[in-house]
CSV table of C-alpha atoms and ligand atoms in Angstrom, one decimal:
chain,number,residue,atom,x,y,z
Q,120,MET,CA,-30.9,-15.1,-30.1
Q,121,ASN,CA,-32.9,-12.2,-28.6
Q,122,ILE,CA,-30.8,-10.8,-25.8
Q,123,ALA,CA,-31.4,-8.1,-23.2
Q,124,VAL,CA,-28.5,-6.5,-21.3
Q,125,VAL,CA,-29.6,-4.5,-18.4
Q,126,GLY,CA,-27.0,-2.0,-17.3
Q,127,THR,CA,-25.1,-0.2,-20.2
Q,128,GLY,CA,-21.8,0.7,-18.4
Q,129,TYR,CA,-18.4,-0.6,-19.4
Q,130,VAL,CA,-19.4,-4.2,-19.1
Q,131,GLY,CA,-22.9,-4.0,-20.4
Q,132,LEU,CA,-22.2,-2.0,-23.5
Q,133,VAL,CA,-19.2,-4.2,-24.4
Q,134,THR,CA,-21.3,-7.3,-23.8
Q,135,GLY,CA,-24.2,-6.0,-25.8
Q,136,ALA,CA,-22.2,-4.8,-28.7
Q,137,CYS,CA,-20.1,-7.9,-28.9
Q,138,PHE,CA,-23.1,-10.3,-28.9
Q,139,ALA,CA,-24.7,-8.1,-31.6
Q,140,GLY,CA,-21.6,-8.4,-33.5
Q,141,SER,CA,-22.0,-12.2,-33.6
Q,142,GLY,CA,-25.3,-11.9,-35.1
Q,143,ASN,CA,-27.7,-11.6,-32.1
Q,144,ASN,CA,-30.5,-9.1,-31.6
Q,145,VAL,CA,-29.4,-7.2,-28.5
Q,146,ILE,CA,-31.3,-4.5,-26.6
Q,147,CYS,CA,-29.2,-2.6,-24.0
Q,148,VAL,CA,-31.3,-1.1,-21.2
Q,149,ASP,CA,-30.2,1.5,-18.7
Q,150,ILE,CA,-32.1,3.8,-16.2
Q,151,ASP,CA,-29.8,6.7,-17.2
Q,152,GLU,CA,-31.9,8.5,-19.9
Q,153,ALA,CA,-29.0,10.8,-20.9
Q,154,LYS,CA,-26.8,7.7,-21.4
Q,155,ILE,CA,-29.4,6.0,-23.6
Q,156,GLU,CA,-30.1,9.2,-25.5
Q,157,ALA,CA,-26.3,9.7,-26.2
Q,158,LEU,CA,-25.9,6.0,-27.3
Q,159,ARG,CA,-28.7,6.4,-29.7
Q,160,LYS,CA,-26.8,9.2,-31.3
Q,161,GLY,CA,-23.8,7.0,-31.6
Q,162,VAL,CA,-22.0,8.7,-28.6
Q,163,ILE,CA,-20.0,6.3,-26.4
Q,164,PRO,CA,-20.2,7.6,-22.8
Q,165,PHE,CA,-16.7,6.6,-21.9
Q,166,PHE,CA,-13.4,6.0,-23.7
Q,167,GLU,CA,-12.7,2.3,-24.8
Q,168,PRO,CA,-10.6,1.5,-27.7
Q,169,GLY,CA,-12.5,-0.1,-30.6
Q,170,LEU,CA,-15.8,0.0,-28.9
Q,171,GLU,CA,-17.2,2.9,-31.0
Q,172,ASP,CA,-16.8,0.9,-34.2
Q,173,VAL,CA,-18.5,-2.3,-33.0
Q,174,VAL,CA,-21.4,-0.2,-31.6
Q,175,GLN,CA,-21.8,1.9,-34.7
Q,176,THR,CA,-21.7,-1.0,-37.0
Q,177,ASN,CA,-24.2,-3.1,-35.0
Q,178,VAL,CA,-26.6,-0.2,-34.5
Q,179,GLY,CA,-26.3,0.6,-38.4
Q,180,GLU,CA,-27.2,-3.1,-39.2
Q,181,GLY,CA,-30.2,-3.1,-36.8
Q,182,ARG,CA,-28.9,-5.7,-34.4
Q,183,LEU,CA,-28.1,-3.3,-31.4
Q,184,SER,CA,-30.5,-0.9,-29.8
Q,185,PHE,CA,-30.8,1.1,-26.6
Q,186,THR,CA,-33.8,1.7,-24.3
Q,187,THR,CA,-35.0,2.8,-21.0
Q,188,ASP,CA,-38.0,0.6,-21.3
Q,189,ALA,CA,-37.0,-2.5,-19.3
Q,190,LYS,CA,-40.5,-4.1,-19.8
Q,191,SER,CA,-40.3,-4.5,-23.6
Q,192,ALA,CA,-36.7,-5.5,-23.5
Q,193,ILE,CA,-37.5,-8.3,-20.9
Q,194,GLU,CA,-40.5,-9.6,-22.7
Q,195,ASN,CA,-38.7,-9.8,-26.1
Q,196,SER,CA,-35.5,-11.6,-24.9
Q,197,SER,CA,-34.8,-15.2,-24.2
Q,198,ILE,CA,-31.5,-14.3,-22.3
Q,199,ILE,CA,-31.2,-11.5,-20.0
Q,200,PHE,CA,-27.8,-10.3,-18.6
Q,201,ILE,CA,-27.7,-8.2,-15.4
Q,202,ALA,CA,-24.6,-5.9,-15.8
Q,203,VAL,CA,-25.4,-3.1,-13.3
Q,204,GLY,CA,-22.9,-1.8,-10.8
Q,205,THR,CA,-22.0,-3.5,-7.6
Q,206,PRO,CA,-20.2,-0.7,-5.7
Q,207,GLN,CA,-18.7,-0.9,-2.4
Q,208,ALA,CA,-21.2,-0.3,0.5
Q,209,GLU,CA,-20.0,1.5,3.6
Q,210,ASN,CA,-19.1,-1.7,5.4
Q,211,GLY,CA,-16.9,-2.9,2.5
Q,212,ALA,CA,-19.4,-5.3,1.2
Q,213,ALA,CA,-20.6,-5.1,-2.3
Q,214,ASP,CA,-23.9,-3.4,-2.7
Q,215,ILE,CA,-26.1,-5.8,-4.6
Q,216,ASN,CA,-29.3,-3.6,-4.4
Q,217,TYR,CA,-28.9,-2.5,-8.1
Q,218,VAL,CA,-28.8,-6.3,-9.1
Q,219,LEU,CA,-31.8,-7.1,-7.0
Q,220,ASN,CA,-33.8,-4.2,-8.3
Q,221,VAL,CA,-33.2,-5.6,-11.8
Q,222,ALA,CA,-34.3,-9.0,-10.5
Q,223,LYS,CA,-37.7,-7.5,-9.3
Q,224,THR,CA,-38.1,-5.7,-12.6
Q,225,ILE,CA,-37.6,-9.1,-14.4
Q,226,GLY,CA,-40.0,-10.8,-12.0
Q,227,GLU,CA,-42.7,-8.2,-12.9
Q,228,HIS,CA,-42.3,-8.6,-16.7
Q,229,ILE,CA,-41.2,-12.1,-17.3
Q,230,ASN,CA,-43.6,-13.6,-19.8
Q,231,ASN,CA,-41.9,-17.0,-20.9
Q,232,TYR,CA,-38.9,-19.0,-20.3
Q,233,LYS,CA,-35.7,-17.0,-20.0
Q,234,ILE,CA,-32.2,-17.4,-18.7
Q,235,VAL,CA,-31.3,-14.6,-16.3
Q,236,VAL,CA,-27.5,-14.3,-16.1
Q,237,THR,CA,-25.7,-12.3,-13.4
Q,238,LYS,CA,-22.7,-10.7,-15.3
Q,239,SER,CA,-22.0,-8.1,-12.7
Q,240,THR,CA,-19.4,-9.2,-10.0
Q,241,VAL,CA,-21.5,-10.4,-7.2
Q,242,PRO,CA,-20.9,-12.0,-3.9
Q,243,VAL,CA,-21.6,-15.8,-3.5
Q,244,GLY,CA,-25.3,-16.3,-3.1
Q,245,THR,CA,-26.3,-13.3,-5.1
Q,246,THR,CA,-27.7,-15.3,-8.2
Q,247,GLU,CA,-29.7,-17.3,-5.8
Q,248,LYS,CA,-31.2,-14.1,-4.4
Q,249,VAL,CA,-31.9,-13.1,-8.0
Q,250,ARG,CA,-33.7,-16.4,-8.6
Q,251,ASP,CA,-35.7,-16.1,-5.3
Q,252,THR,CA,-36.7,-12.6,-6.0
Q,253,ILE,CA,-38.0,-13.3,-9.3
Q,254,ARG,CA,-39.7,-16.5,-8.1
Q,255,SER,CA,-41.3,-14.5,-5.3
Q,256,ILE,CA,-43.1,-12.4,-7.9
Q,257,SER,CA,-43.7,-14.8,-11.0
Q,258,ASP,CA,-44.3,-18.4,-11.6
Q,259,VAL,CA,-43.2,-18.4,-15.1
Q,260,GLU,CA,-40.4,-21.0,-15.8
Q,261,PHE,CA,-36.8,-19.5,-16.0
Q,262,ASP,CA,-33.2,-20.4,-15.2
Q,263,VAL,CA,-30.5,-18.4,-13.5
Q,264,ALA,CA,-26.9,-18.4,-14.2
Q,265,SER,CA,-23.7,-16.8,-13.2
Q,266,ASN,CA,-21.2,-15.5,-16.0
Q,267,PRO,CA,-18.7,-13.1,-14.4
Q,268,GLU,CA,-17.0,-10.9,-16.8
Q,269,PHE,CA,-13.1,-10.8,-17.0
Q,270,LEU,CA,-12.6,-8.0,-19.6
Q,271,LYS,CA,-10.0,-5.4,-18.8
Q,272,GLU,CA,-10.8,-1.7,-19.3
Q,273,GLY,CA,-8.5,-0.5,-22.1
Q,274,ALA,CA,-8.8,-3.8,-23.9
Q,275,ALA,CA,-12.3,-4.6,-23.3
Q,276,VAL,CA,-13.5,-5.5,-26.9
Q,277,GLU,CA,-10.5,-7.6,-27.5
Q,278,ASP,CA,-10.9,-9.4,-24.3
Q,279,PHE,CA,-14.6,-10.1,-25.0
Q,280,LEU,CA,-14.0,-11.3,-28.5
Q,281,LYS,CA,-11.0,-13.5,-27.5
Q,282,PRO,CA,-11.7,-14.6,-24.0
Q,283,GLU,CA,-9.2,-16.7,-22.1
Q,284,ARG,CA,-12.2,-18.5,-20.4
Q,285,VAL,CA,-15.9,-18.2,-20.4
Q,286,VAL,CA,-17.2,-19.0,-16.9
Q,287,LEU,CA,-20.6,-20.3,-16.8
Q,288,GLY,CA,-22.2,-21.1,-13.3
Q,289,VAL,CA,-25.4,-23.0,-14.0
Q,290,GLU,CA,-28.1,-25.1,-12.2
Q,291,THR,CA,-29.5,-26.9,-15.3
Q,292,PRO,CA,-27.7,-28.5,-18.4
Q,293,LYS,CA,-30.2,-26.6,-20.5
Q,294,ALA,CA,-29.0,-23.2,-19.3
Q,295,GLY,CA,-25.3,-24.4,-19.7
Q,296,GLU,CA,-26.0,-25.5,-23.3
Q,297,ILE,CA,-27.8,-22.4,-24.4
Q,298,LEU,CA,-25.1,-20.0,-23.0
Q,299,LYS,CA,-22.3,-22.1,-24.4
Q,300,GLU,CA,-24.0,-21.9,-27.8
Q,301,LEU,CA,-24.2,-18.1,-27.3
Q,302,TYR,CA,-20.4,-17.8,-26.6
Q,303,SER,CA,-19.4,-20.4,-29.3
Q,304,PRO,CA,-18.5,-17.7,-32.0
Q,305,PHE,CA,-15.8,-16.5,-29.5
Q,306,MET,CA,-14.4,-19.9,-28.8
Q,307,ARG,CA,-14.0,-21.3,-32.4
Q,308,SER,CA,-10.3,-22.2,-32.1
Q,309,GLN,CA,-10.8,-23.8,-28.6
Q,310,ASP,CA,-13.6,-24.6,-26.2
Q,311,ARG,CA,-12.9,-22.1,-23.3
Q,312,ALA,CA,-16.1,-22.6,-21.5
Q,313,ILE,CA,-15.7,-23.6,-17.9
Q,314,ILE,CA,-19.0,-24.9,-16.6
Q,315,VAL,CA,-19.3,-24.9,-12.8
Q,316,SER,CA,-21.8,-24.4,-10.0
Q,317,ILE,CA,-23.2,-21.0,-9.6
Q,318,ARG,CA,-21.5,-20.4,-6.3
Q,319,SER,CA,-18.0,-21.4,-7.7
Q,320,SER,CA,-18.5,-19.2,-10.6
Q,321,GLU,CA,-19.3,-16.2,-8.5
Q,322,LEU,CA,-16.4,-16.8,-6.2
Q,323,SER,CA,-13.9,-17.5,-9.1
Q,324,LYS,CA,-14.3,-13.8,-10.1
Q,325,TYR,CA,-13.4,-12.4,-6.7
Q,326,ALA,CA,-10.6,-15.0,-6.2
Q,327,SER,CA,-9.1,-14.1,-9.5
Q,328,ASN,CA,-9.1,-10.3,-8.9
Q,329,ALA,CA,-7.8,-10.8,-5.4
Q,330,MET,CA,-5.0,-12.9,-6.6
Q,331,LEU,CA,-4.0,-10.2,-9.2
Q,332,ALA,CA,-4.3,-7.5,-6.5
Q,333,THR,CA,-2.0,-9.7,-4.2
Q,334,ARG,CA,0.7,-9.9,-6.8
Q,335,ILE,CA,0.7,-6.1,-7.2
Q,336,SER,CA,0.7,-5.6,-3.4
Q,337,PHE,CA,3.4,-8.2,-3.0
Q,338,MET,CA,5.7,-6.4,-5.5
Q,339,ASN,CA,5.0,-3.1,-3.9
Q,340,GLU,CA,6.3,-4.5,-0.7
Q,341,VAL,CA,9.3,-5.9,-2.3
Q,342,ALA,CA,9.9,-2.5,-3.8
Q,343,GLN,CA,9.8,-0.9,-0.4
Q,344,LEU,CA,12.3,-3.4,0.8
Q,345,CYS,CA,14.5,-2.8,-2.2
Q,346,GLU,CA,14.7,0.9,-1.3
Q,347,LEU,CA,15.8,0.0,2.2
Q,348,VAL,CA,18.4,-2.5,1.3
Q,349,GLY,CA,19.7,-0.9,-1.9
Q,350,ALA,CA,18.4,-3.4,-4.4
Q,351,ASP,CA,16.7,-2.6,-7.7
Q,352,VAL,CA,13.1,-3.9,-8.0
Q,353,SER,CA,13.3,-4.0,-11.9
Q,354,ASP,CA,16.2,-6.5,-11.6
Q,355,VAL,CA,14.4,-8.5,-8.8
Q,356,ARG,CA,11.1,-8.5,-11.0
Q,357,SER,CA,13.1,-9.8,-14.1
Q,358,VAL,CA,14.5,-12.6,-12.0
Q,359,MET,CA,11.2,-13.5,-10.4
Q,360,GLY,CA,9.4,-13.3,-13.7
Q,361,SER,CA,11.8,-15.7,-15.5
Q,362,ASP,CA,10.5,-18.5,-13.2
Q,363,LYS,CA,7.7,-20.0,-15.1
Q,364,ARG,CA,5.9,-20.9,-11.8
Q,365,ILE,CA,5.7,-17.1,-11.1
Q,366,GLY,CA,5.4,-15.6,-14.7
Q,367,ARG,CA,6.0,-12.1,-15.8
Q,368,HIS,CA,2.5,-10.6,-15.6
Q,369,PHE,CA,1.3,-8.3,-12.8
Q,370,LEU,CA,4.6,-8.1,-11.2
Q,371,TYR,CA,5.1,-4.2,-11.6
Q,372,PRO,CA,5.4,-2.1,-8.5
Q,373,GLY,CA,3.9,1.4,-8.6
Q,374,LEU,CA,1.3,3.7,-7.0
Q,375,GLY,CA,-0.9,0.7,-6.2
Q,376,TYR,CA,-3.9,-0.7,-8.0
Q,377,GLY,CA,-7.1,1.4,-8.5
Q,378,GLY,CA,-10.1,1.3,-10.8
Q,379,SER,CA,-13.7,0.1,-10.3
Q,380,CYS,CA,-12.8,-3.5,-9.6
Q,381,PHE,CA,-9.7,-4.5,-7.6
Q,382,PRO,CA,-10.2,-2.2,-4.5
Q,383,LYS,CA,-13.8,-3.0,-4.1
Q,384,ASP,CA,-13.6,-6.6,-5.0
Q,385,VAL,CA,-10.8,-7.3,-2.5
Q,386,ARG,CA,-12.8,-5.6,0.2
Q,387,ALA,CA,-15.9,-7.5,-0.7
Q,388,LEU,CA,-14.1,-10.8,-0.7
Q,389,VAL,CA,-12.8,-10.0,2.8
Q,390,ASN,CA,-16.4,-9.1,3.9
Q,391,THR,CA,-17.8,-12.4,2.4
Q,392,ALA,CA,-15.3,-14.3,4.5
Q,393,LYS,CA,-16.1,-12.3,7.5
Q,394,GLU,CA,-19.8,-13.0,7.2
Q,395,ASN,CA,-18.7,-16.7,7.2
Q,396,SER,CA,-16.7,-16.1,10.3
Q,397,TYR,CA,-13.4,-16.4,8.5
Q,398,ASP,CA,-10.5,-13.9,8.4
Q,399,LEU,CA,-9.0,-13.6,5.0
Q,400,LYS,CA,-5.6,-12.2,6.4
Q,401,ILE,CA,-3.8,-12.1,3.1
Q,402,CYS,CA,-6.6,-10.1,1.3
Q,403,SER,CA,-6.8,-7.7,4.1
Q,404,SER,CA,-3.1,-7.0,4.0
Q,405,VAL,CA,-3.3,-6.6,0.2
Q,406,ASP,CA,-5.7,-3.9,0.8
Q,407,GLU,CA,-3.7,-2.3,3.5
Q,408,VAL,CA,-0.4,-2.4,1.5
Q,409,ASN,CA,-2.2,-0.9,-1.4
Q,410,ASN,CA,-3.3,2.1,0.7
Q,411,THR,CA,0.0,2.8,2.2
Q,412,GLN,CA,1.8,2.6,-1.2
Q,413,LYS,CA,0.2,5.9,-2.2
Q,414,SER,CA,1.2,7.5,1.1
Q,415,HIS,CA,4.8,6.2,0.9
Q,416,PHE,CA,5.1,7.9,-2.5
Q,417,PHE,CA,3.6,11.1,-1.3
Q,418,ASP,CA,6.2,11.1,1.6
Q,419,LYS,CA,8.9,11.2,-1.0
Q,420,ILE,CA,7.5,14.3,-2.5
Q,421,LYS,CA,7.0,15.8,0.9
Q,422,ASP,CA,10.6,14.9,1.9
Q,423,TYR,CA,12.1,16.4,-1.2
Q,424,PHE,CA,10.4,19.7,-0.4
Q,425,ASN,CA,11.2,19.4,3.4
Q,426,ASP,CA,7.5,19.5,3.9
Q,427,GLU,CA,7.3,23.0,2.5
Q,428,ILE,CA,5.0,22.4,-0.3
Q,429,LYS,CA,2.9,25.4,-0.1
Q,430,ASP,CA,2.9,27.4,-3.4
Q,431,LYS,CA,5.2,24.8,-4.9
Q,432,LYS,CA,4.1,24.2,-8.7
Q,433,VAL,CA,3.6,20.7,-9.5
Q,434,GLY,CA,2.6,18.9,-12.9
Q,435,ILE,CA,1.0,15.6,-13.0
Q,436,TRP,CA,1.0,13.3,-16.0
Q,437,GLY,CA,-1.8,10.7,-16.0
Q,438,LEU,CA,-5.0,10.7,-14.1
Q,439,SER,CA,-6.9,7.6,-15.0
Q,440,PHE,CA,-6.2,4.4,-13.0
Q,441,LYS,CA,-4.3,2.9,-15.8
Q,442,PRO,CA,-3.7,3.7,-19.5
Q,443,ASN,CA,-6.2,3.4,-22.3
Q,444,THR,CA,-9.2,4.2,-20.2
Q,445,ASP,CA,-10.9,7.3,-18.9
Q,446,ASP,CA,-11.9,5.5,-15.7
Q,447,ILE,CA,-10.6,7.5,-12.6
Q,448,ARG,CA,-12.5,5.4,-10.1
Q,449,GLU,CA,-10.0,4.9,-7.1
Q,450,ALA,CA,-7.2,6.2,-9.2
Q,451,PRO,CA,-4.0,6.9,-7.2
Q,452,SER,CA,-3.8,10.4,-9.0
Q,453,LEU,CA,-6.8,11.6,-7.0
Q,454,TYR,CA,-5.1,10.8,-3.8
Q,455,LEU,CA,-1.9,12.6,-4.8
Q,456,ILE,CA,-3.8,15.6,-6.0
Q,457,GLU,CA,-5.8,15.9,-2.8
Q,458,LYS,CA,-2.8,15.7,-0.7
Q,459,LEU,CA,-0.9,18.3,-2.8
Q,460,LEU,CA,-3.8,20.7,-2.7
Q,461,GLU,CA,-4.1,20.1,1.1
Q,462,LYS,CA,-0.5,21.3,1.5
Q,463,GLY,CA,-1.1,24.3,-0.6
Q,464,ALA,CA,0.5,23.3,-3.9
Q,465,VAL,CA,-0.4,24.8,-7.3
Q,466,VAL,CA,-1.2,21.7,-9.4
Q,467,ALA,CA,-1.4,21.4,-13.2
Q,468,VAL,CA,-2.6,18.0,-14.7
Q,469,HIS,CA,-2.6,16.3,-18.1
Q,470,ASP,CA,-4.3,13.0,-19.3
Q,471,PRO,CA,-5.0,12.0,-22.8
Q,472,SER,CA,-8.7,10.9,-22.0
Q,473,SER,CA,-10.0,11.6,-18.4
Q,474,MET,CA,-9.4,15.3,-17.7
Q,475,HIS,CA,-13.2,16.0,-17.9
Q,476,HIS,CA,-13.8,13.5,-15.1
Q,477,VAL,CA,-11.2,15.0,-12.9
Q,478,LYS,CA,-12.6,18.5,-13.6
Q,479,GLU,CA,-15.9,17.3,-12.3
Q,480,ILE,CA,-14.2,16.6,-8.9
Q,481,PHE,CA,-11.6,19.4,-8.5
Q,482,GLY,CA,-13.1,22.1,-10.7
Q,483,ASP,CA,-10.9,25.3,-10.9
Q,484,ARG,CA,-8.7,24.0,-8.1
Q,485,LEU,CA,-6.4,22.6,-10.8
Q,486,GLU,CA,-4.9,23.7,-14.0
Q,487,TYR,CA,-5.8,21.5,-17.0
Q,488,SER,CA,-3.0,21.4,-19.6
Q,489,ASN,CA,-3.6,21.0,-23.3
Q,490,THR,CA,-0.4,19.1,-23.7
Q,491,ASN,CA,1.8,17.2,-21.4
Q,492,TYR,CA,4.7,19.6,-22.0
Q,493,ASP,CA,2.4,22.5,-20.9
Q,494,THR,CA,2.0,20.6,-17.6
Q,495,CYS,CA,5.9,21.0,-17.1
Q,496,ASN,CA,6.1,24.7,-17.8
Q,497,GLU,CA,7.7,26.5,-14.8
Q,498,LYS,CA,7.1,23.5,-12.5
Q,499,ASP,CA,9.1,22.7,-9.4
Q,500,ALA,CA,8.4,18.9,-10.0
Q,501,LEU,CA,6.7,16.5,-12.4
Q,502,ILE,CA,4.8,13.4,-11.0
Q,503,VAL,CA,3.9,10.6,-13.3
Q,504,CYS,CA,0.9,8.7,-12.2
Q,505,THR,CA,-0.3,6.7,-15.3
Q,506,GLU,CA,1.9,4.9,-17.8
Q,507,TRP,CA,0.2,6.2,-20.9
Q,508,SER,CA,2.4,5.4,-23.9
Q,509,GLU,CA,2.9,9.0,-24.9
Q,510,TYR,CA,4.7,9.6,-21.6
Q,511,ARG,CA,7.3,6.9,-22.2
Q,512,GLN,CA,9.7,8.8,-24.3
Q,513,PRO,CA,9.2,12.5,-24.0
Q,514,ASP,CA,11.8,15.0,-25.0
Q,515,PHE,CA,13.6,15.3,-21.7
Q,516,ASN,CA,15.8,18.2,-22.9
Q,517,HIS,CA,12.8,20.3,-23.6
Q,518,ILE,CA,11.2,19.3,-20.3
Q,519,SER,CA,14.4,20.3,-18.4
Q,520,SER,CA,14.5,23.6,-20.2
Q,521,ILE,CA,11.0,24.6,-19.3
Q,522,MET,CA,10.7,23.4,-15.7
Q,523,ASN,CA,11.8,25.6,-12.7
Q,524,SER,CA,13.9,22.6,-11.5
Q,525,PRO,CA,14.2,19.2,-13.4
Q,526,VAL,CA,12.7,16.9,-10.8
Q,527,ILE,CA,10.6,13.8,-11.6
Q,528,PHE,CA,8.6,11.6,-9.3
Q,529,ASP,CA,7.8,8.5,-11.4
Q,530,GLY,CA,5.1,6.4,-9.8
Q,531,ARG,CA,5.2,3.9,-12.7
Q,532,ASN,CA,9.0,3.3,-13.0
Q,533,LEU,CA,8.9,4.4,-16.7
Q,534,TYR,CA,12.3,6.0,-17.0
Q,535,ASN,CA,16.0,5.3,-16.8
Q,536,ARG,CA,17.7,6.8,-13.7
Q,537,SER,CA,21.2,7.1,-15.1
Q,538,MET,CA,20.1,8.6,-18.4
Q,539,LEU,CA,17.9,11.3,-16.5
Q,540,GLU,CA,20.6,12.1,-14.0
Q,541,LYS,CA,23.1,12.7,-16.9
Q,542,LEU,CA,20.6,15.2,-18.2
Q,543,GLY,CA,20.6,16.9,-14.8
Q,544,PHE,CA,17.3,15.5,-13.5
Q,545,GLU,CA,16.7,14.5,-10.0
Q,546,TYR,CA,14.7,11.3,-10.3
Q,547,PHE,CA,12.6,9.4,-7.7
Q,548,ALA,CA,10.9,6.1,-8.6
Q,549,ILE,CA,9.6,3.1,-6.7
Q,550,GLY,CA,12.1,0.5,-5.5
Q,551,ILE,CA,15.0,1.6,-7.5
A,198,NAD,P1,-21.0,1.1,-14.6
A,198,NAD,O1,-21.1,1.8,-13.4
A,198,NAD,O2,-20.0,1.6,-15.7
A,198,NAD,O3,-22.4,0.8,-15.3
A,198,NAD,C1,-23.5,0.3,-14.5
A,198,NAD,C2,-24.6,0.8,-15.3
A,198,NAD,O4,-25.9,0.2,-14.7
A,198,NAD,C3,-24.9,2.3,-15.2
A,198,NAD,O5,-25.1,2.8,-16.5
A,198,NAD,C4,-26.2,2.4,-14.4
A,198,NAD,O6,-27.0,3.6,-14.9
A,198,NAD,C5,-27.0,1.3,-14.8
A,198,NAD,N1,-28.0,0.8,-13.9
A,198,NAD,C6,-28.0,0.8,-12.6
A,198,NAD,N2,-29.3,0.3,-12.1
A,198,NAD,C7,-30.0,0.0,-13.2
A,198,NAD,C8,-31.3,-0.6,-13.5
A,198,NAD,N3,-32.0,-0.9,-12.4
A,198,NAD,N4,-31.7,-0.8,-14.7
A,198,NAD,C9,-30.9,-0.5,-15.7
A,198,NAD,N5,-29.7,0.0,-15.6
A,198,NAD,C10,-29.2,0.2,-14.4
A,198,NAD,O7,-20.5,-0.3,-14.2
A,198,NAD,P2,-19.3,-1.4,-14.8
A,198,NAD,O8,-18.1,-0.9,-14.7
A,198,NAD,O9,-19.9,-1.8,-16.2
A,198,NAD,O10,-19.5,-2.7,-13.9
A,198,NAD,C11,-20.8,-3.5,-13.9
A,198,NAD,C12,-20.4,-4.7,-13.1
A,198,NAD,O11,-19.4,-5.5,-13.9
A,198,NAD,C13,-19.9,-4.5,-11.8
A,198,NAD,O12,-20.4,-5.5,-10.9
A,198,NAD,C14,-18.3,-4.6,-11.8
A,198,NAD,O13,-17.8,-5.0,-10.8
A,198,NAD,C15,-18.3,-5.7,-12.9
A,198,NAD,N6,-17.1,-5.7,-13.8
A,198,NAD,C16,-16.5,-4.4,-14.2
A,198,NAD,C17,-15.5,-4.5,-15.0
A,198,NAD,C18,-14.8,-3.2,-15.5
A,198,NAD,O14,-13.6,-3.2,-15.9
A,198,NAD,N7,-15.5,-2.1,-15.4
A,198,NAD,C19,-14.8,-5.7,-15.5
A,198,NAD,C20,-15.4,-6.8,-15.0
A,198,NAD,C21,-16.6,-6.9,-14.2
């Protein structure tokens, strides 16, 4: 099939590359000329394990190409995926203008039957707006569909190639059949397509993210309570997770969720409910707990230094919102850095992949360490923000020997308190 993917970010590029990998001809479109130029040279604009190989192989075999020319991409495709951003608007709603701009462009260039698919995470009713926008410009036959993406940054290619489910929101059996056929190479062992109405499809993405975010905020509240009553959240989590009805995933307390999806999607869902005169109380609290989680953690640091943080030297391990990605959107590390700088601390940072993004924000207000041990050199405290695997079993004796005072604030509960205390560290974690 000939496919266009409009918007070549995390989702669009993975989608395009993986569909090319199953034998389709895919053209990825973006308005960012520098990004398209880089992709043509084989440079992937972000860090995503395994993606470079898939992109280079398919470009090499002539099935994947990149362009800023939306017109020719639209004219030459039978399925068009819209995968542009839907960032948070000022009122908390999702900004769907990028999606509707693409719809307008499709309306201007559509030349024969096509299926136009919203892959971006969009509020209920958006795919209908896409349909109405195209219809207001052109009377060529087309179908719209909703196909929200469930990939996780850091495991995006794997998730796309082996999906747990493929959600297809359609209005006509024809669109459902064509899209199911397109996805069939990724569902060979089991049919994982769930065909629903467009509105159910759109809502299912938000509801899924909100449920996952709820588990995290729930455990963060349990962790706060553990600290107050002298319980250990790791033990509580083990017990909870052993119940099959609860399950073990997404029960880790920490600095709160971040990234380009959960924060904005929870708020967008609350906003959708508000627009329909309904108050989504749980989701509002999930967002609130997530915000206070970061400030609770900062309070621990402040208390340790008796609020005398000025000129204290602090190292931070981990900047991306989670491991295996360079995405720093809404990363808790940014909040902590801002707070530490406000209080006059001297901050050094390390991250395996995202230091360049953090440098764009903080410039020379931070020290950027070449290795994670450099970050600890002559520091009064070390803060762990992201659970990259290389931070899990460091040489604590070495760290202790190079820090001014061996103190660790562990925002991801990576370490064993008694082991660290035996080595002379002061250790602060979450809920233990
Ligand atoms: P992104 O910001 O990485 O990429 C969006 C791209 O769209 C950018 O390259 C931008 O230049 C391009 N763009 C904007 N307007 C355009 C236009 N008119 N024509 C062509 N290109 C245009 O975004 P992302 O992280 O890939 O997310 C895209 C959508 O997928 C969002 O709705 C997001 O919520 C959703 N989503 C993201 C993830 C994730 O892990 N990142 C997972 C599932 C769903």
